[in-house]
Amino acid sequence: MTHWLRRLAVGSLCFVSCLGAAQSTHDEFKQAERIAWSGNYNNFTAAIAQLDHPLKPYVEMAFYQRHPRLKYQQEIQHFLTIYEHTPLEWPVRSAWLEYLKRHKKKARFIEFYRETSDVELKCTYLSYQLDLGAPKKAILDQVADIWTVGKSQPRACDGLFRAWQKAGYRTSERVWQRVSNAAQSGQTSLLDYLQKLLPKHEAYLAQLYKTVRQDPSAAAGLYRFKKRTVKESEIAVYGVRRLIWRDPDLALRAWQKMQNMFSFSQQQKDSVAYRFALALASKGHKDARFWLNKVPKSLQDKKLLQWLMSNLLKEQDWEGISALFVGHEQLSNAQQYWLAFSLSKRGNIAGANVIWQQLAKERDYYGFLAAARLGLPVSLNELPLEIDAAIVDQVSQAPGFKRAKALYELERYTQARREWNYLTNTSSKDEKLAASVLAAEFDWYDSTIFTLAQIKAWDYVDLRFPMAFKDLFSKYSKRHRVDLAWSIAIARRESSFAPDARSSADAHGLMQLLPSTAKYVNNRKRVTKKRLYQPATNIRLGTSYLEYLKRKNAGNEILATASYNAGYHRIKRWLPSEAMPAELWIELIPYKETRDYVKNVMAYRQVYHTRLGRDGNILADILEMKIVK
């Protein structure tokens, strides 16, 4: 614990000890919760009457969620009133609404309904209002947004949709809108249904959309667009925008011919130019520059400007880079760095150094690179933490904080984070900062990091870059002969040190390991997902994987870092046939996720390198490094 945190902790020692003395044990809470699950009302009320625990409302939630009954309406209403908008509300409210729906209690359903993303509940709410005599227009005006989505809706909506249709709301324009949405969502089975709703002379369009969705190359078969109508042009644009990613040359030829067939709007032409520019640039296509320059200024977002810059860097068009940023007042750090680089290449060393000197003050990848170029010391730009201990104490006493703390201790991380998010989303900036301090005190690293990011408190470096699980990282980094700052930086980027982190790709734990990867580095022995959530196991296997990737990439830690994110074999395909400066190769990584990943890990590594008391700028090695197959 840092010196300032110890000082703040003194004020909260009573909170920790007094809270422990005042609260019942977690075992008592779990016992009361089991009683609530059982459904015996008398036992439940007796249990909560004697329970003194911050999670007491979770016991009530467990009972009302599992056992909604009309005879408990008053208690349920009281509970929902007290905990409205908190994470406790919707588990009970949705169960209560489902109960009322099942028993056809229409007026009570309407009374208890609140706006929700649950379409089935919303359709039921609107239907019940119609049934009870609400003005039809006021209700039916709300249905179009539900019906025109590009997916099938629940059966609970069917009666509402019939009333909406009967009243004349289902126009051919709305049917076409839903056809377009269904095709673009990939819901091709829905298109078969919608085809029957189109006017007879347009029914073929749903099938054409379906064909182009399933096989974008079908858009190049121009014989399919027989009538050359505005709606056919929409399908043509949709198809060619998809085709450019699969077969660029075929898409380019098809688009050239399409322009002689259709009178495309300028908006359609610009949307195609934008998509072509992105796709061709990411593929390194010879026509990329033409299409990048064809995109109007109004559509030149950050993504496109990155590819414009990357294309010029690839061609080493230093004059073009300078011209690219003319008229852009707010240049990103990346753009400033490469603008300075282009100036230096054109002999304007003084101009380059002015930009790099300013950039070297920044605590990020480009700031550290600029400092390395000029031989300047690394600066972490850390601000001293100034916060009123009274605010920290106030937050520590908030029921939401106490609930979050207890849930963390019970390892109910999902519920804990919901409470934490509710607490911070309803707090002032100072209260969020105080919550971050408390989270750091209890080693809730990810909550600290995300909350500080929420309030853009970037300069509290030791809070944002904690020495999480340092003993484990030290032990296993040493065992596998990888740099400690590097392995910690990987975990900071992968999970913000959340032991229970799980990605959409099924990667688990602190260092986000796939089960297959864990098995491979664990001497081909299976590792259960449960074990991957254990910090010791995850760090042991994660650092072993780093060692493996470093060895596979001949000791190059830049390539090993990229491989950790994108996979070794993909990185091999990205290596240039002729030697290229490492900083340039990093900037030209075709996948934005991997490109940003490498930059972030290198910057985080520098922060941890400095925080570990080490001297020097480790990014200086990048300036001397060449990348080649």
Tab-separated table of N, CA and C in Angstrom, residues 282-392:
chain	number	residue	atom	x	y	z
A	282	SER	N	-6.771	-2.004	-45.741
A	282	SER	CA	-6.448	-3.072	-44.791
A	282	SER	C	-5.848	-4.288	-45.483
A	283	LYS	N	-6.163	-4.441	-46.759
A	283	LYS	CA	-5.636	-5.575	-47.532
A	283	LYS	C	-4.357	-5.222	-48.287
A	284	GLY	N	-3.928	-3.958	-48.195
A	284	GLY	CA	-2.723	-3.539	-48.913
A	284	GLY	C	-2.903	-3.565	-50.425
A	285	HIS	N	-4.102	-3.330	-50.890
A	285	HIS	CA	-4.423	-3.387	-52.320
A	285	HIS	C	-3.792	-2.207	-53.064
A	286	LYS	N	-3.437	-2.420	-54.311
A	286	LYS	CA	-2.763	-1.390	-55.109
A	286	LYS	C	-3.642	-0.153	-55.346
A	287	ASP	N	-4.955	-0.330	-55.293
A	287	ASP	CA	-5.859	0.805	-55.516
A	287	ASP	C	-6.275	1.509	-54.221
A	288	ALA	N	-5.671	1.129	-53.114
A	288	ALA	CA	-6.083	1.684	-51.822
A	288	ALA	C	-5.950	3.198	-51.797
A	289	ARG	N	-4.846	3.720	-52.280
A	289	ARG	CA	-4.616	5.166	-52.189
A	289	ARG	C	-5.668	5.946	-52.970
A	290	PHE	N	-6.024	5.435	-54.160
A	290	PHE	CA	-7.045	6.097	-54.972
A	290	PHE	C	-8.345	6.239	-54.190
A	291	TRP	N	-8.774	5.153	-53.532
A	291	TRP	CA	-10.050	5.169	-52.827
A	291	TRP	C	-9.959	5.949	-51.523
A	292	LEU	N	-8.799	5.909	-50.877
A	292	LEU	CA	-8.622	6.712	-49.664
A	292	LEU	C	-8.775	8.199	-49.980
A	293	ASN	N	-8.236	8.607	-51.114
A	293	ASN	CA	-8.321	10.011	-51.505
A	293	ASN	C	-9.697	10.381	-52.049
A	294	LYS	N	-10.505	9.390	-52.375
A	294	LYS	CA	-11.825	9.626	-52.942
A	294	LYS	C	-12.883	9.908	-51.867
A	295	VAL	N	-12.595	9.516	-50.637
A	295	VAL	CA	-13.553	9.717	-49.545
A	295	VAL	C	-13.627	11.201	-49.201
A	296	PRO	N	-14.830	11.772	-49.161
A	296	PRO	CA	-14.944	13.207	-48.847
A	296	PRO	C	-14.484	13.508	-47.422
A	297	LYS	N	-14.049	14.734	-47.215
A	297	LYS	CA	-13.541	15.159	-45.910
A	297	LYS	C	-14.544	14.898	-44.790
A	298	SER	N	-15.826	15.046	-45.102
A	298	SER	CA	-16.862	14.889	-44.079
A	298	SER	C	-16.911	13.476	-43.518
A	299	LEU	N	-16.386	12.487	-44.260
A	299	LEU	CA	-16.399	11.097	-43.805
A	299	LEU	C	-15.026	10.630	-43.326
A	300	GLN	N	-14.061	11.523	-43.294
A	300	GLN	CA	-12.711	11.131	-42.887
A	300	GLN	C	-12.623	11.102	-41.359
A	301	ASP	N	-13.075	9.986	-40.780
A	301	ASP	CA	-13.029	9.810	-39.334
A	301	ASP	C	-11.658	9.312	-38.907
A	302	LYS	N	-11.515	9.024	-37.607
A	302	LYS	CA	-10.218	8.578	-37.082
A	302	LYS	C	-9.729	7.308	-37.770
A	303	LYS	N	-10.676	6.398	-38.031
A	303	LYS	CA	-10.307	5.131	-38.657
A	303	LYS	C	-9.732	5.362	-40.054
A	304	LEU	N	-10.389	6.218	-40.812
A	304	LEU	CA	-9.926	6.462	-42.179
A	304	LEU	C	-8.621	7.240	-42.189
A	305	LEU	N	-8.495	8.228	-41.298
A	305	LEU	CA	-7.244	8.994	-41.237
A	305	LEU	C	-6.063	8.094	-40.884
A	306	GLN	N	-6.321	7.075	-40.037
A	306	GLN	CA	-5.259	6.130	-39.707
A	306	GLN	C	-4.796	5.395	-40.960
A	307	TRP	N	-5.763	4.973	-41.786
A	307	TRP	CA	-5.386	4.250	-43.010
A	307	TRP	C	-4.756	5.174	-44.044
A	308	LEU	N	-5.217	6.413	-44.116
A	308	LEU	CA	-4.562	7.374	-44.997
A	308	LEU	C	-3.098	7.542	-44.602
A	309	MET	N	-2.877	7.710	-43.292
A	309	MET	CA	-1.515	7.864	-42.800
A	309	MET	C	-0.702	6.602	-43.028
A	310	SER	N	-1.308	5.435	-42.751
A	310	SER	CA	-0.592	4.166	-42.921
A	310	SER	C	-0.197	3.950	-44.365
A	311	ASN	N	-1.085	4.311	-45.274
A	311	ASN	CA	-0.782	4.140	-46.691
A	311	ASN	C	0.408	5.014	-47.092
A	312	LEU	N	0.430	6.243	-46.600
A	312	LEU	CA	1.547	7.136	-46.902
A	312	LEU	C	2.835	6.656	-46.247
A	313	LEU	N	2.721	6.102	-45.037
A	313	LEU	CA	3.907	5.565	-44.361
A	313	LEU	C	4.475	4.376	-45.131
A	314	LYS	N	3.578	3.523	-45.610
A	314	LYS	CA	4.021	2.346	-46.356
A	314	LYS	C	4.801	2.760	-47.601
A	315	GLU	N	4.336	3.831	-48.234
A	315	GLU	CA	5.006	4.321	-49.440
A	315	GLU	C	6.143	5.286	-49.108
A	316	GLN	N	6.319	5.566	-47.807
A	316	GLN	CA	7.332	6.512	-47.338
A	316	GLN	C	7.206	7.856	-48.051
A	317	ASP	N	5.959	8.286	-48.180
A	317	ASP	CA	5.643	9.574	-48.807
A	317	ASP	C	5.619	10.627	-47.710
A	318	TRP	N	6.799	11.131	-47.354
A	318	TRP	CA	6.915	12.049	-46.226
A	318	TRP	C	6.248	13.385	-46.521
A	319	GLU	N	6.314	13.838	-47.763
A	319	GLU	CA	5.652	15.082	-48.124
A	319	GLU	C	4.135	14.920	-48.037
A	320	GLY	N	3.647	13.743	-48.440
A	320	GLY	CA	2.213	13.471	-48.391
A	320	GLY	C	1.685	13.475	-46.967
A	321	ILE	N	2.494	12.963	-46.022
A	321	ILE	CA	2.070	12.953	-44.623
A	321	ILE	C	1.921	14.379	-44.098
A	322	SER	N	2.858	15.236	-44.435
A	322	SER	CA	2.765	16.640	-44.010
A	322	SER	C	1.513	17.292	-44.578
A	323	ALA	N	1.242	16.996	-45.868
A	323	ALA	CA	0.067	17.591	-46.518
A	323	ALA	C	-1.237	17.042	-45.920
A	324	LEU	N	-1.214	15.766	-45.495
A	324	LEU	CA	-2.418	15.124	-44.975
A	324	LEU	C	-2.988	15.859	-43.765
A	325	PHE	N	-2.106	16.367	-42.922
A	325	PHE	CA	-2.554	16.949	-41.654
A	325	PHE	C	-2.733	18.463	-41.708
A	326	VAL	N	-2.559	19.033	-42.895
A	326	VAL	CA	-2.815	20.468	-43.046
A	326	VAL	C	-4.310	20.726	-42.835
A	327	GLY	N	-4.604	21.703	-42.013
A	327	GLY	CA	-6.004	22.035	-41.759
A	327	GLY	C	-6.630	21.265	-40.617
A	328	HIS	N	-5.922	20.278	-40.083
A	328	HIS	CA	-6.407	19.522	-38.927
A	328	HIS	C	-5.793	20.129	-37.666
A	329	GLU	N	-6.620	20.792	-36.868
A	329	GLU	CA	-6.092	21.486	-35.689
A	329	GLU	C	-5.778	20.524	-34.548
A	330	GLN	N	-6.648	19.554	-34.315
A	330	GLN	CA	-6.477	18.636	-33.199
A	330	GLN	C	-5.875	17.322	-33.700
A	331	LEU	N	-4.568	17.250	-33.760
A	331	LEU	CA	-3.903	16.024	-34.201
A	331	LEU	C	-3.714	15.084	-33.014
A	332	SER	N	-3.927	13.804	-33.249
A	332	SER	CA	-3.680	12.803	-32.214
A	332	SER	C	-2.185	12.702	-31.965
A	333	ASN	N	-1.803	12.051	-30.887
A	333	ASN	CA	-0.386	11.865	-30.596
A	333	ASN	C	0.302	11.074	-31.697
A	334	ALA	N	-0.400	10.085	-32.260
A	334	ALA	CA	0.170	9.308	-33.363
A	334	ALA	C	0.440	10.207	-34.563
A	335	GLN	N	-0.516	11.050	-34.898
A	335	GLN	CA	-0.357	11.934	-36.052
A	335	GLN	C	0.767	12.938	-35.820
A	336	GLN	N	0.869	13.450	-34.587
A	336	GLN	CA	1.965	14.373	-34.273
A	336	GLN	C	3.318	13.676	-34.414
A	337	TYR	N	3.381	12.422	-33.915
A	337	TYR	CA	4.654	11.707	-33.966
A	337	TYR	C	5.108	11.519	-35.407
A	338	TRP	N	4.189	11.067	-36.254
A	338	TRP	CA	4.584	10.777	-37.635
A	338	TRP	C	4.722	12.039	-38.471
A	339	LEU	N	4.040	13.102	-38.105
A	339	LEU	CA	4.284	14.390	-38.754
A	339	LEU	C	5.719	14.834	-38.475
A	340	ALA	N	6.145	14.733	-37.208
A	340	ALA	CA	7.525	15.071	-36.850
A	340	ALA	C	8.510	14.164	-37.581
A	341	PHE	N	8.172	12.879	-37.661
A	341	PHE	CA	9.038	11.926	-38.362
A	341	PHE	C	9.201	12.332	-39.820
A	342	SER	N	8.067	12.722	-40.448
A	342	SER	CA	8.134	13.120	-41.865
A	342	SER	C	8.962	14.388	-42.034
A	343	LEU	N	8.848	15.320	-41.088
A	343	LEU	CA	9.660	16.538	-41.146
A	343	LEU	C	11.144	16.203	-41.049
A	344	SER	N	11.475	15.287	-40.153
A	344	SER	CA	12.893	14.913	-39.997
A	344	SER	C	13.430	14.265	-41.261
A	345	LYS	N	12.594	13.463	-41.923
A	345	LYS	CA	13.007	12.794	-43.156
A	345	LYS	C	13.210	13.793	-44.295
A	346	ARG	N	12.532	14.931	-44.188
A	346	ARG	CA	12.670	15.961	-45.221
A	346	ARG	C	13.707	17.014	-44.837
A	347	GLY	N	14.453	16.735	-43.753
A	347	GLY	CA	15.557	17.604	-43.373
A	347	GLY	C	15.222	18.684	-42.377
A	348	ASN	N	13.951	18.760	-41.969
A	348	ASN	CA	13.546	19.792	-41.009
A	348	ASN	C	13.661	19.227	-39.594
A	349	ILE	N	14.897	19.038	-39.145
A	349	ILE	CA	15.154	18.432	-37.836
A	349	ILE	C	14.642	19.318	-36.709
A	350	ALA	N	14.836	20.606	-36.850
A	350	ALA	CA	14.402	21.535	-35.789
A	350	ALA	C	12.882	21.472	-35.622
A	351	GLY	N	12.162	21.472	-36.743
A	351	GLY	CA	10.706	21.391	-36.670
A	351	GLY	C	10.240	20.090	-36.060
A	352	ALA	N	10.926	18.998	-36.411
A	352	ALA	CA	10.588	17.685	-35.852
A	352	ALA	C	10.812	17.666	-34.348
A	353	ASN	N	11.938	18.228	-33.925
A	353	ASN	CA	12.275	18.194	-32.498
A	353	ASN	C	11.307	19.011	-31.656
A	354	VAL	N	10.800	20.098	-32.203
A	354	VAL	CA	9.814	20.905	-31.473
A	354	VAL	C	8.580	20.059	-31.160
A	355	ILE	N	8.119	19.320	-32.150
A	355	ILE	CA	6.932	18.471	-31.961
A	355	ILE	C	7.259	17.338	-30.993
A	356	TRP	N	8.409	16.690	-31.179
A	356	TRP	CA	8.778	15.565	-30.308
A	356	TRP	C	8.983	16.005	-28.861
A	357	GLN	N	9.550	17.211	-28.674
A	357	GLN	CA	9.759	17.701	-27.303
A	357	GLN	C	8.428	17.877	-26.574
A	358	GLN	N	7.455	18.398	-27.273
A	358	GLN	CA	6.141	18.559	-26.673
A	358	GLN	C	5.494	17.203	-26.416
A	359	LEU	N	5.655	16.315	-27.376
A	359	LEU	CA	5.050	14.987	-27.277
A	359	LEU	C	5.693	14.165	-26.166
A	360	ALA	N	6.969	14.385	-25.899
A	360	ALA	CA	7.694	13.615	-24.885
A	360	ALA	C	7.149	13.837	-23.478
A	361	LYS	N	6.304	14.830	-23.314
A	361	LYS	CA	5.684	15.077	-22.013
A	361	LYS	C	4.497	14.152	-21.757
A	362	GLU	N	4.062	13.467	-22.799
A	362	GLU	CA	2.887	12.609	-22.688
A	362	GLU	C	3.258	11.235	-22.131
A	363	ARG	N	2.347	10.672	-21.337
A	363	ARG	CA	2.563	9.336	-20.770
A	363	ARG	C	1.810	8.318	-21.644
A	364	ASP	N	2.369	8.062	-22.821
A	364	ASP	CA	1.791	7.043	-23.690
A	364	ASP	C	2.868	6.535	-24.638
A	365	TYR	N	2.499	5.642	-25.510
A	365	TYR	CA	3.447	5.001	-26.423
A	365	TYR	C	4.231	6.044	-27.224
A	366	TYR	N	3.539	7.020	-27.800
A	366	TYR	CA	4.215	8.004	-28.644
A	366	TYR	C	5.034	8.978	-27.810
A	367	GLY	N	4.551	9.296	-26.604
A	367	GLY	CA	5.333	10.148	-25.728
A	367	GLY	C	6.649	9.490	-25.340
A	368	PHE	N	6.592	8.195	-25.022
A	368	PHE	CA	7.815	7.465	-24.656
A	368	PHE	C	8.750	7.321	-25.858
A	369	LEU	N	8.185	7.093	-27.050
A	369	LEU	CA	9.016	7.011	-28.254
A	369	LEU	C	9.703	8.346	-28.531
A	370	ALA	N	8.933	9.442	-28.398
A	370	ALA	CA	9.510	10.765	-28.644
A	370	ALA	C	10.628	11.056	-27.651
A	371	ALA	N	10.403	10.690	-26.379
A	371	ALA	CA	11.452	10.884	-25.367
A	371	ALA	C	12.694	10.081	-25.726
A	372	ALA	N	12.505	8.858	-26.213
A	372	ALA	CA	13.638	8.019	-26.610
A	372	ALA	C	14.400	8.648	-27.771
A	373	ARG	N	13.681	9.236	-28.708
A	373	ARG	CA	14.332	9.868	-29.861
A	373	ARG	C	15.216	11.038	-29.435
A	374	LEU	N	14.762	11.763	-28.433
A	374	LEU	CA	15.496	12.963	-28.001
A	374	LEU	C	16.424	12.700	-26.827
A	375	GLY	N	16.433	11.459	-26.318
A	375	GLY	CA	17.278	11.140	-25.169
A	375	GLY	C	16.806	11.795	-23.893
A	376	LEU	N	15.494	12.062	-23.820
A	376	LEU	CA	14.936	12.695	-22.626
A	376	LEU	C	14.481	11.631	-21.631
A	377	PRO	N	14.481	11.967	-20.351
A	377	PRO	CA	14.012	10.984	-19.356
A	377	PRO	C	12.503	10.757	-19.490
A	378	VAL	N	12.085	9.560	-19.120
A	378	VAL	CA	10.664	9.231	-19.131
A	378	VAL	C	9.978	9.969	-17.990
A	379	SER	N	8.814	10.532	-18.295
A	379	SER	CA	8.031	11.217	-17.266
A	379	SER	C	6.671	10.560	-17.163
A	380	LEU	N	6.302	10.133	-15.957
A	380	LEU	CA	4.988	9.523	-15.763
A	380	LEU	C	3.908	10.555	-15.456
A	381	ASN	N	4.306	11.820	-15.260
A	381	ASN	CA	3.329	12.904	-15.070
A	381	ASN	C	2.303	12.564	-13.998
A	382	GLU	N	2.749	12.050	-12.892
A	382	GLU	CA	1.806	11.640	-11.855
A	382	GLU	C	1.379	12.817	-11.005
A	383	LEU	N	0.082	12.902	-10.748
A	383	LEU	CA	-0.454	13.921	-9.860
A	383	LEU	C	-0.551	13.372	-8.437
A	384	PRO	N	-0.275	14.202	-7.449
A	384	PRO	CA	-0.508	13.751	-6.068
A	384	PRO	C	-2.012	13.644	-5.822
A	385	LEU	N	-2.419	12.647	-5.093
A	385	LEU	CA	-3.834	12.452	-4.825
A	385	LEU	C	-4.284	13.394	-3.723
A	386	GLU	N	-5.294	14.179	-4.041
A	386	GLU	CA	-5.870	15.082	-3.055
A	386	GLU	C	-7.357	14.769	-2.945
A	387	ILE	N	-7.754	14.235	-1.825
A	387	ILE	CA	-9.151	13.884	-1.625
A	387	ILE	C	-9.496	13.994	-0.152
A	388	ASP	N	-10.658	14.482	0.110
A	388	ASP	CA	-11.124	14.670	1.481
A	388	ASP	C	-11.443	13.308	2.097
A	389	ALA	N	-10.788	13.004	3.208
A	389	ALA	CA	-11.017	11.721	3.876
A	389	ALA	C	-12.481	11.561	4.295
A	390	ALA	N	-13.163	12.692	4.504
A	390	ALA	CA	-14.580	12.618	4.896
A	390	ALA	C	-15.423	12.043	3.757
A	391	ILE	N	-15.044	12.369	2.504
A	391	ILE	CA	-15.779	11.829	1.355
A	391	ILE	C	-15.527	10.327	1.236
A	392	VAL	N	-14.286	9.929	1.505
A	392	VAL	CA	-13.968	8.498	1.480
A	392	VAL	C	-14.815	7.764	2.511
